[in-house]
Amino acid sequence: MQFRDLGAQYKVLKDEIDTAIQDVINSSSFILGKPISELENKLAEYVGRNYCITCANGTEALQLSLMAMDIGPGDAVFTSDFTYFASAGCVSILGATPILVDINLETFNISPEALEDAIKRIISEGKQTPKAIIPVDLFGLPANYDKIIPIANKYGLKVLEDAAQGFGGNINGRMSCSFGNVSATSFFPAKPLGCYGDGGAIFTDNNEINLRLRSLRASGKSPVDKYDNREIGLNSRLDTLQAAILLPKFKAFVEWELDAINNVARWYDEKLKAKYVTPTIPKGYYSSWAQYTILLDNKEQRDAMQQKLKASGIPSMIYYPRGIHQQQAYKEMGLKDDFFSNTIEATQRALSLPMHPYLKEDDVNKIVKIILR
Ligand SMILES: *Cc1c(COP(=O)(O)O)cnc(C)c1O
């Protein structure tokens, strides 16, 4: 059994994907070829944004977004402590300071209460200027934007949605990648919508930011002259090949994969919820299930469960084994565990189970039987 079975998806889409790849090779249009603009138009329409700007990966989607917001030294950017490293790393690489915030243990997403406390603390300390919030749509579930956006407005902060795991989710029909000023996603193979390598995209409704991002992803070039560089940018374009692969994958994602993966989540829920803490999806929220993560009672029980599954050939993952505040790279900040009690709980008790749209109910039964034994 596989944790995320990309081969099963390829079997279903093989003809379309093989043709798409061959068409790009035949066209020799490897950089910013036609599939790029086709994909950008389709994704922008799907999430309900005016503009989509594809780029090389999710990490640079975040970095480029912050560059377009003019984030730099002296600025404070608030993000979740329980996430993949890039949510905070994108801030540091621009010389700004990531301010890490504890999560809500039910949703694994940033706690709006802890967020507001952190903003007040940074304002009163007066060392950095609060500029932006990066809420993360962890495990496929959109963050609590109903509470986060008013907080951002109250303190005059921009919002950059880290939807690397969130593509396809929604809140009352409003799609992930449409919240806040700018949204960033990733097409890393194991993400809800993945390509066959690295890839990413940025979404916005603001044309100034759209044009700036198109320049920044191509070394700050002017719109008309590639060798007229107007600011410092990155070389961060999505390959035409990856866009061509994403087009049939996106169609499958919309037509059946999102429904299928939500069925898998229901099977797990029904069979596990009597004995374990299964994921909480708040009313009106819809997850694209980048991960299906349960909470065990404590670290000993969680680690033993992972070993038990492994002995039966079932892979599971620990997302995440440490909070961002515990990363070696941030040792200098000297952050204490006391501020991040829910992150600590999650790092010790969370276990992510095999999850993908092609998982059969028989497989879920097999996994659940071992967990409940
Ligand atoms: C994967 C991920 C990223 C980075 O995306 P890459 O395409 O791997 O660079 C950023 N944030 C979160 C929350 C992620 O899960």
Short mmCIF file of C-alpha atoms and ligand atoms in Angstrom, two decimals:
data_model
loop_
_atom_site.label_atom_id
_atom_site.label_comp_id
_atom_site.label_asym_id
_atom_site.label_seq_id
_atom_site.Cartn_x
_atom_site.Cartn_y
_atom_site.Cartn_z
CA MET A 1 0.00 0.00 0.00
CA GLN A 2 1.16 3.52 -0.74
CA PHE A 3 0.72 6.67 1.30
CA ARG A 4 -0.31 8.69 -1.76
CA ASP A 5 -0.64 6.47 -4.84
CA LEU A 6 0.38 8.62 -7.82
CA GLY A 7 0.73 5.51 -10.00
CA ALA A 8 -2.98 4.70 -9.62
CA GLN A 9 -3.85 8.16 -10.93
CA TYR A 10 -1.41 7.86 -13.84
CA LYS A 11 -3.03 4.57 -14.89
CA VAL A 12 -6.37 6.35 -15.27
CA LEU A 13 -4.98 9.44 -17.05
CA LYS A 14 -2.11 7.82 -18.99
CA ASP A 15 -3.36 8.50 -22.54
CA GLU A 16 -4.09 12.18 -21.91
CA ILE A 17 -0.88 12.82 -19.98
CA ASP A 18 1.33 11.01 -22.51
CA THR A 19 -0.25 12.97 -25.37
CA ALA A 20 0.16 16.26 -23.50
CA ILE A 21 3.86 15.60 -22.90
CA GLN A 22 4.45 14.59 -26.52
CA ASP A 23 2.64 17.73 -27.76
CA VAL A 24 5.00 19.96 -25.77
CA ILE A 25 8.03 18.15 -27.15
CA ASN A 26 6.65 18.49 -30.67
CA SER A 27 6.05 22.21 -30.15
CA SER A 28 9.57 22.81 -28.70
CA SER A 29 7.94 25.56 -26.67
CA PHE A 30 9.38 24.56 -23.31
CA ILE A 31 9.33 27.93 -21.54
CA LEU A 32 6.02 29.82 -21.13
CA GLY A 33 4.37 27.82 -23.92
CA LYS A 34 0.64 27.80 -24.61
CA PRO A 35 -0.30 25.32 -21.83
CA ILE A 36 0.95 27.87 -19.27
CA SER A 37 -1.61 30.54 -20.11
CA GLU A 38 -4.31 27.92 -20.60
CA LEU A 39 -3.62 26.55 -17.11
CA GLU A 40 -3.41 30.02 -15.55
CA ASN A 41 -6.79 30.98 -17.04
CA LYS A 42 -8.48 27.77 -15.90
CA LEU A 43 -7.09 27.90 -12.36
CA ALA A 44 -7.96 31.59 -11.91
CA GLU A 45 -11.52 30.93 -13.01
CA TYR A 46 -11.82 27.85 -10.76
CA VAL A 47 -10.73 29.62 -7.57
CA GLY A 48 -12.56 32.84 -8.44
CA ARG A 49 -9.59 35.19 -8.79
CA ASN A 50 -8.82 37.66 -11.59
CA TYR A 51 -5.24 36.48 -12.08
CA CYS A 52 -3.12 33.35 -11.76
CA ILE A 53 0.66 33.54 -12.13
CA THR A 54 2.39 30.15 -12.26
CA CYS A 55 5.94 29.75 -10.96
CA ALA A 56 8.61 27.17 -10.14
CA ASN A 57 7.39 25.87 -6.77
CA GLY A 58 5.28 26.67 -3.73
CA THR A 59 8.20 28.04 -1.73
CA GLU A 60 8.95 30.65 -4.39
CA ALA A 61 5.22 31.34 -4.84
CA LEU A 62 5.30 32.52 -1.22
CA GLN A 63 8.58 34.41 -1.60
CA LEU A 64 7.50 36.17 -4.81
CA SER A 65 4.20 37.13 -3.16
CA LEU A 66 6.03 38.76 -0.24
CA MET A 67 8.37 40.53 -2.69
CA ALA A 68 5.31 41.93 -4.50
CA MET A 69 4.06 43.17 -1.10
CA ASP A 70 7.44 44.89 -0.52
CA ILE A 71 8.17 42.88 2.65
CA GLY A 72 11.75 43.28 3.87
CA PRO A 73 14.06 44.00 6.80
CA GLY A 74 12.31 45.45 9.85
CA ASP A 75 8.95 43.91 8.95
CA ALA A 76 7.08 41.33 11.02
CA VAL A 77 5.02 38.64 9.27
CA PHE A 78 2.77 36.37 11.34
CA THR A 79 2.35 32.70 10.48
CA SER A 80 1.48 29.36 11.98
CA ASP A 81 4.02 27.47 14.07
CA PHE A 82 2.69 24.11 12.85
CA THR A 83 3.33 23.95 9.10
CA TYR A 84 5.93 23.12 6.49
CA PHE A 85 9.09 25.20 6.91
CA ALA A 86 8.52 27.37 3.79
CA SER A 87 5.59 29.24 5.42
CA ALA A 88 8.14 30.91 7.72
CA GLY A 89 11.29 30.54 5.63
CA CYS A 90 9.87 32.76 2.87
CA VAL A 91 9.79 35.61 5.39
CA SER A 92 13.34 35.13 6.69
CA ILE A 93 14.88 34.89 3.23
CA LEU A 94 13.70 38.45 2.56
CA GLY A 95 15.27 39.70 5.78
CA ALA A 96 11.93 40.12 7.57
CA THR A 97 11.01 38.38 10.85
CA PRO A 98 8.50 35.54 11.00
CA ILE A 99 6.36 35.76 14.14
CA LEU A 100 5.20 32.25 14.94
CA VAL A 101 1.72 31.71 16.31
CA ASP A 102 0.19 28.69 18.07
CA ILE A 103 -2.57 26.67 16.42
CA ASN A 104 -6.07 25.54 17.23
CA LEU A 105 -5.75 21.82 18.03
CA GLU A 106 -9.12 20.94 16.46
CA THR A 107 -8.29 22.28 12.99
CA PHE A 108 -4.45 22.36 13.14
CA ASN A 109 -4.72 25.90 11.71
CA ILE A 110 -3.49 29.19 13.18
CA SER A 111 -5.43 30.30 16.27
CA PRO A 112 -7.06 33.71 15.60
CA GLU A 113 -6.91 34.52 19.34
CA ALA A 114 -3.20 33.70 19.59
CA LEU A 115 -2.68 35.68 16.36
CA GLU A 116 -4.21 38.84 17.78
CA ASP A 117 -2.19 38.43 21.00
CA ALA A 118 1.00 38.13 18.93
CA ILE A 119 0.18 41.24 16.88
CA LYS A 120 -0.44 43.26 20.06
CA ARG A 121 2.82 41.97 21.56
CA ILE A 122 4.87 42.95 18.49
CA ILE A 123 3.27 46.41 18.37
CA SER A 124 3.98 47.03 22.06
CA GLU A 125 7.57 45.76 21.78
CA GLY A 126 8.07 48.17 18.88
CA LYS A 127 11.05 46.35 17.35
CA GLN A 128 9.44 45.38 14.04
CA THR A 129 6.63 46.79 11.94
CA PRO A 130 3.72 44.34 11.57
CA LYS A 131 3.04 44.01 7.84
CA ALA A 132 1.33 40.75 6.91
CA ILE A 133 -0.25 37.47 8.01
CA ILE A 134 0.39 34.13 6.29
CA PRO A 135 -2.45 31.82 7.33
CA VAL A 136 -1.84 28.23 6.21
CA ASP A 137 -4.64 25.96 4.92
CA LEU A 138 -3.11 22.93 6.60
CA PHE A 139 -3.94 19.38 5.51
CA GLY A 140 -6.44 20.74 2.92
CA LEU A 141 -8.63 22.71 5.35
CA PRO A 142 -8.93 26.49 4.81
CA ALA A 143 -7.81 28.58 7.79
CA ASN A 144 -10.41 30.55 9.79
CA TYR A 145 -10.62 33.55 7.41
CA ASP A 146 -13.89 34.76 8.97
CA LYS A 147 -11.84 35.72 12.01
CA ILE A 148 -8.42 36.33 10.40
CA ILE A 149 -9.48 38.90 7.77
CA PRO A 150 -11.16 41.24 10.32
CA ILE A 151 -8.01 41.02 12.49
CA ALA A 152 -5.87 41.89 9.44
CA ASN A 153 -8.13 44.85 8.66
CA LYS A 154 -8.12 46.06 12.28
CA TYR A 155 -4.30 46.25 12.35
CA GLY A 156 -3.79 47.24 8.69
CA LEU A 157 -2.03 44.00 7.72
CA LYS A 158 -1.93 42.26 4.33
CA VAL A 159 -2.96 38.60 4.07
CA LEU A 160 -1.00 36.03 2.05
CA GLU A 161 -2.83 32.70 2.00
CA ASP A 162 -0.46 29.71 2.05
CA ALA A 163 -2.68 27.30 0.14
CA ALA A 164 0.11 24.87 -0.77
CA GLN A 165 -2.00 22.12 0.83
CA GLY A 166 -5.34 23.84 0.42
CA PHE A 167 -6.11 23.87 -3.31
CA GLY A 168 -9.68 22.62 -3.84
CA GLY A 169 -10.98 23.41 -0.36
CA ASN A 170 -13.64 26.03 0.29
CA ILE A 171 -15.60 27.93 2.95
CA ASN A 172 -19.31 28.12 2.08
CA GLY A 173 -18.41 27.83 -1.60
CA ARG A 174 -15.64 30.43 -1.55
CA MET A 175 -12.57 28.64 -2.84
CA SER A 176 -9.20 28.25 -1.24
CA CYS A 177 -6.67 30.46 -3.12
CA SER A 178 -9.22 33.31 -3.09
CA PHE A 179 -8.72 34.53 0.51
CA GLY A 180 -6.77 37.64 1.37
CA ASN A 181 -4.70 39.87 -0.92
CA VAL A 182 -2.59 37.17 -2.52
CA SER A 183 -2.67 33.35 -2.37
CA ALA A 184 0.11 30.88 -3.09
CA THR A 185 -0.14 27.18 -3.89
CA SER A 186 2.18 24.29 -4.75
CA PHE A 187 2.03 21.56 -7.39
CA PHE A 188 4.60 19.35 -5.64
CA PRO A 189 3.59 15.79 -6.66
CA ALA A 190 1.97 14.83 -3.32
CA LYS A 191 -0.13 18.01 -2.94
CA PRO A 192 -3.89 17.89 -3.67
CA LEU A 193 -3.17 19.00 -7.27
CA GLY A 194 0.34 17.85 -8.11
CA CYS A 195 2.52 17.80 -11.22
CA TYR A 196 5.49 15.56 -12.10
CA GLY A 197 8.17 17.67 -10.46
CA ASP A 198 8.16 21.08 -8.77
CA GLY A 199 5.56 23.70 -9.57
CA GLY A 200 3.59 26.51 -7.98
CA ALA A 201 1.10 29.30 -8.59
CA ILE A 202 0.06 32.65 -7.17
CA PHE A 203 -3.43 34.16 -7.28
CA THR A 204 -4.58 37.75 -6.88
CA ASP A 205 -7.34 40.11 -7.94
CA ASN A 206 -4.99 43.11 -8.15
CA ASN A 207 -3.60 43.81 -11.63
CA GLU A 208 -0.65 45.81 -10.33
CA ILE A 209 0.47 42.81 -8.26
CA ASN A 210 -0.25 40.49 -11.19
CA LEU A 211 2.06 42.48 -13.50
CA ARG A 212 4.70 42.82 -10.82
CA LEU A 213 4.68 39.04 -10.22
CA ARG A 214 5.01 38.30 -13.94
CA SER A 215 8.10 40.48 -13.89
CA LEU A 216 9.50 39.13 -10.61
CA ARG A 217 9.27 35.49 -11.77
CA ALA A 218 11.46 36.44 -14.77
CA SER A 219 14.34 38.31 -13.09
CA GLY A 220 12.42 41.58 -12.84
CA LYS A 221 12.13 42.06 -16.60
CA SER A 222 10.03 44.78 -18.17
CA PRO A 223 6.77 43.60 -19.75
CA VAL A 224 8.14 44.15 -23.26
CA ASP A 225 11.90 43.60 -23.08
CA LYS A 226 13.40 40.51 -21.46
CA TYR A 227 16.83 42.18 -21.18
CA ASP A 228 15.50 45.34 -19.55
CA ASN A 229 15.62 44.36 -15.87
CA ARG A 230 13.84 46.85 -13.62
CA GLU A 231 14.13 45.18 -10.24
CA ILE A 232 15.73 42.16 -8.57
CA GLY A 233 13.65 39.07 -9.24
CA LEU A 234 13.94 35.29 -9.43
CA ASN A 235 14.07 32.85 -12.29
CA SER A 236 10.91 31.06 -11.20
CA ARG A 237 8.72 29.95 -14.07
CA LEU A 238 6.61 26.80 -14.30
CA ASP A 239 7.84 24.51 -17.11
CA THR A 240 5.48 24.16 -20.06
CA LEU A 241 5.76 20.38 -19.59
CA GLN A 242 4.42 20.63 -16.05
CA ALA A 243 1.53 22.86 -17.14
CA ALA A 244 0.66 20.36 -19.88
CA ILE A 245 0.66 17.54 -17.31
CA LEU A 246 -1.45 19.61 -14.91
CA LEU A 247 -4.24 20.30 -17.43
CA PRO A 248 -5.64 16.71 -17.56
CA LYS A 249 -4.87 16.27 -13.86
CA PHE A 250 -6.85 19.42 -13.02
CA LYS A 251 -9.82 18.12 -15.03
CA ALA A 252 -9.77 14.84 -13.07
CA PHE A 253 -9.32 16.78 -9.82
CA VAL A 254 -12.47 18.81 -10.44
CA GLU A 255 -14.55 16.07 -12.05
CA TRP A 256 -14.04 13.22 -9.57
CA GLU A 257 -10.93 13.30 -7.39
CA LEU A 258 -12.20 15.86 -4.87
CA ASP A 259 -15.43 13.90 -4.36
CA ALA A 260 -13.52 10.63 -4.18
CA ILE A 261 -11.09 11.83 -1.54
CA ASN A 262 -13.96 13.24 0.54
CA ASN A 263 -15.56 9.79 0.42
CA VAL A 264 -12.33 8.26 1.71
CA ALA A 265 -12.35 10.79 4.57
CA ARG A 266 -15.94 9.79 5.41
CA TRP A 267 -15.00 6.10 5.50
CA TYR A 268 -12.16 6.82 7.90
CA ASP A 269 -14.38 9.09 10.03
CA GLU A 270 -17.19 6.55 10.36
CA LYS A 271 -14.89 3.71 11.30
CA LEU A 272 -12.51 5.60 13.62
CA LYS A 273 -14.44 8.35 15.34
CA ALA A 274 -15.76 6.21 18.19
CA LYS A 275 -12.24 5.49 19.43
CA TYR A 276 -9.96 8.25 18.08
CA VAL A 277 -9.91 12.00 17.54
CA THR A 278 -10.67 12.28 13.81
CA PRO A 279 -10.26 15.56 11.85
CA THR A 280 -12.67 18.39 12.65
CA ILE A 281 -14.17 20.10 9.60
CA PRO A 282 -16.08 23.18 10.85
CA LYS A 283 -19.60 23.78 9.54
CA GLY A 284 -19.52 25.27 6.02
CA TYR A 285 -15.88 24.23 5.46
CA TYR A 286 -14.76 21.74 2.81
CA SER A 287 -11.33 20.09 2.82
CA SER A 288 -9.29 18.87 -0.15
CA TRP A 289 -7.55 16.42 2.24
CA ALA A 290 -3.88 16.94 1.60
CA GLN A 291 -3.63 14.75 4.72
CA TYR A 292 -5.99 12.71 6.89
CA THR A 293 -4.60 13.20 10.39
CA ILE A 294 -5.83 11.65 13.61
CA LEU A 295 -4.79 12.44 17.18
CA LEU A 296 -3.70 9.66 19.51
CA ASP A 297 -3.64 10.07 23.33
CA ASN A 298 0.08 10.73 23.63
CA LYS A 299 3.46 10.29 21.93
CA GLU A 300 3.99 6.72 23.16
CA GLN A 301 0.63 5.61 21.78
CA ARG A 302 1.21 7.49 18.49
CA ASP A 303 4.67 6.03 17.92
CA ALA A 304 3.49 2.52 18.82
CA MET A 305 0.59 2.88 16.37
CA GLN A 306 2.95 3.91 13.59
CA GLN A 307 5.12 0.83 14.28
CA LYS A 308 2.07 -1.44 14.32
CA LEU A 309 0.93 -0.09 10.93
CA LYS A 310 4.43 -0.40 9.51
CA ALA A 311 4.64 -4.06 10.58
CA SER A 312 1.54 -4.68 8.42
CA GLY A 313 3.00 -2.85 5.42
CA ILE A 314 0.94 0.32 5.91
CA PRO A 315 2.81 3.63 5.60
CA SER A 316 1.91 6.56 7.83
CA MET A 317 3.56 9.94 8.35
CA ILE A 318 4.16 12.34 11.20
CA TYR A 319 3.19 15.81 10.02
CA TYR A 320 4.97 17.52 11.69
CA PRO A 321 7.53 16.10 14.12
CA ARG A 322 8.46 19.60 15.39
CA GLY A 323 7.07 23.12 15.41
CA ILE A 324 8.77 25.83 13.35
CA HIS A 325 9.89 27.40 16.65
CA GLN A 326 11.84 24.20 17.36
CA GLN A 327 13.71 24.21 14.04
CA GLN A 328 17.48 24.44 14.22
CA ALA A 329 17.34 27.29 11.69
CA TYR A 330 15.42 29.41 14.24
CA LYS A 331 17.45 28.45 17.31
CA GLU A 332 18.77 32.04 17.54
CA MET A 333 15.27 33.35 18.22
CA GLY A 334 15.26 31.38 21.48
CA LEU A 335 11.53 30.65 21.36
CA LYS A 336 10.11 28.74 24.33
CA ASP A 337 7.68 25.82 24.04
CA ASP A 338 5.30 27.55 26.52
CA PHE A 339 3.89 29.83 23.80
CA PHE A 340 3.11 26.87 21.53
CA SER A 341 1.31 24.29 23.68
CA ASN A 342 -1.06 23.18 20.90
CA THR A 343 1.77 22.81 18.39
CA ILE A 344 3.62 20.65 20.92
CA GLU A 345 0.50 18.50 21.44
CA ALA A 346 0.10 18.07 17.68
CA THR A 347 3.75 17.15 17.11
CA GLN A 348 3.45 14.42 19.75
CA ARG A 349 -0.01 13.05 19.02
CA ALA A 350 -0.72 13.51 15.26
CA LEU A 351 -0.52 10.64 12.80
CA SER A 352 -1.37 11.00 9.09
CA LEU A 353 -2.85 7.93 7.38
CA PRO A 354 -2.67 6.87 3.71
CA MET A 355 -4.87 9.30 1.76
CA HIS A 356 -5.56 9.75 -1.95
CA PRO A 357 -8.58 9.73 -4.29
CA TYR A 358 -7.86 6.20 -5.54
CA LEU A 359 -7.86 4.57 -2.10
CA LYS A 360 -10.51 1.77 -2.00
CA GLU A 361 -12.91 1.14 0.87
CA ASP A 362 -11.29 -2.31 1.25
CA ASP A 363 -7.93 -0.61 1.86
CA VAL A 364 -9.48 1.72 4.42
CA ASN A 365 -11.04 -1.32 6.15
CA LYS A 366 -7.65 -3.01 6.27
CA ILE A 367 -5.98 0.09 7.77
CA VAL A 368 -8.78 0.65 10.28
CA LYS A 369 -8.73 -3.00 11.39
CA ILE A 370 -5.09 -2.69 12.35
CA ILE A 371 -5.63 0.63 14.13
CA LEU A 372 -8.58 -0.72 16.14
CA ARG A 373 -6.93 -4.03 17.00
C1 LIG B 1 4.59 22.11 0.35
C2 LIG B 1 4.38 23.35 1.08
C3 LIG B 1 5.03 24.55 0.73
C4 LIG B 1 6.11 24.62 -0.31
O1 LIG B 1 5.76 24.12 -1.56
P1 LIG B 1 6.93 23.54 -2.51
O2 LIG B 1 6.26 23.43 -3.83
O3 LIG B 1 7.30 22.20 -1.94
O4 LIG B 1 8.06 24.49 -2.50
C5 LIG B 1 4.70 25.70 1.42
N1 LIG B 1 3.81 25.69 2.43
C6 LIG B 1 3.17 24.56 2.81
C7 LIG B 1 2.17 24.62 3.91
C8 LIG B 1 3.45 23.34 2.17
O5 LIG B 1 2.84 22.24 2.57
#
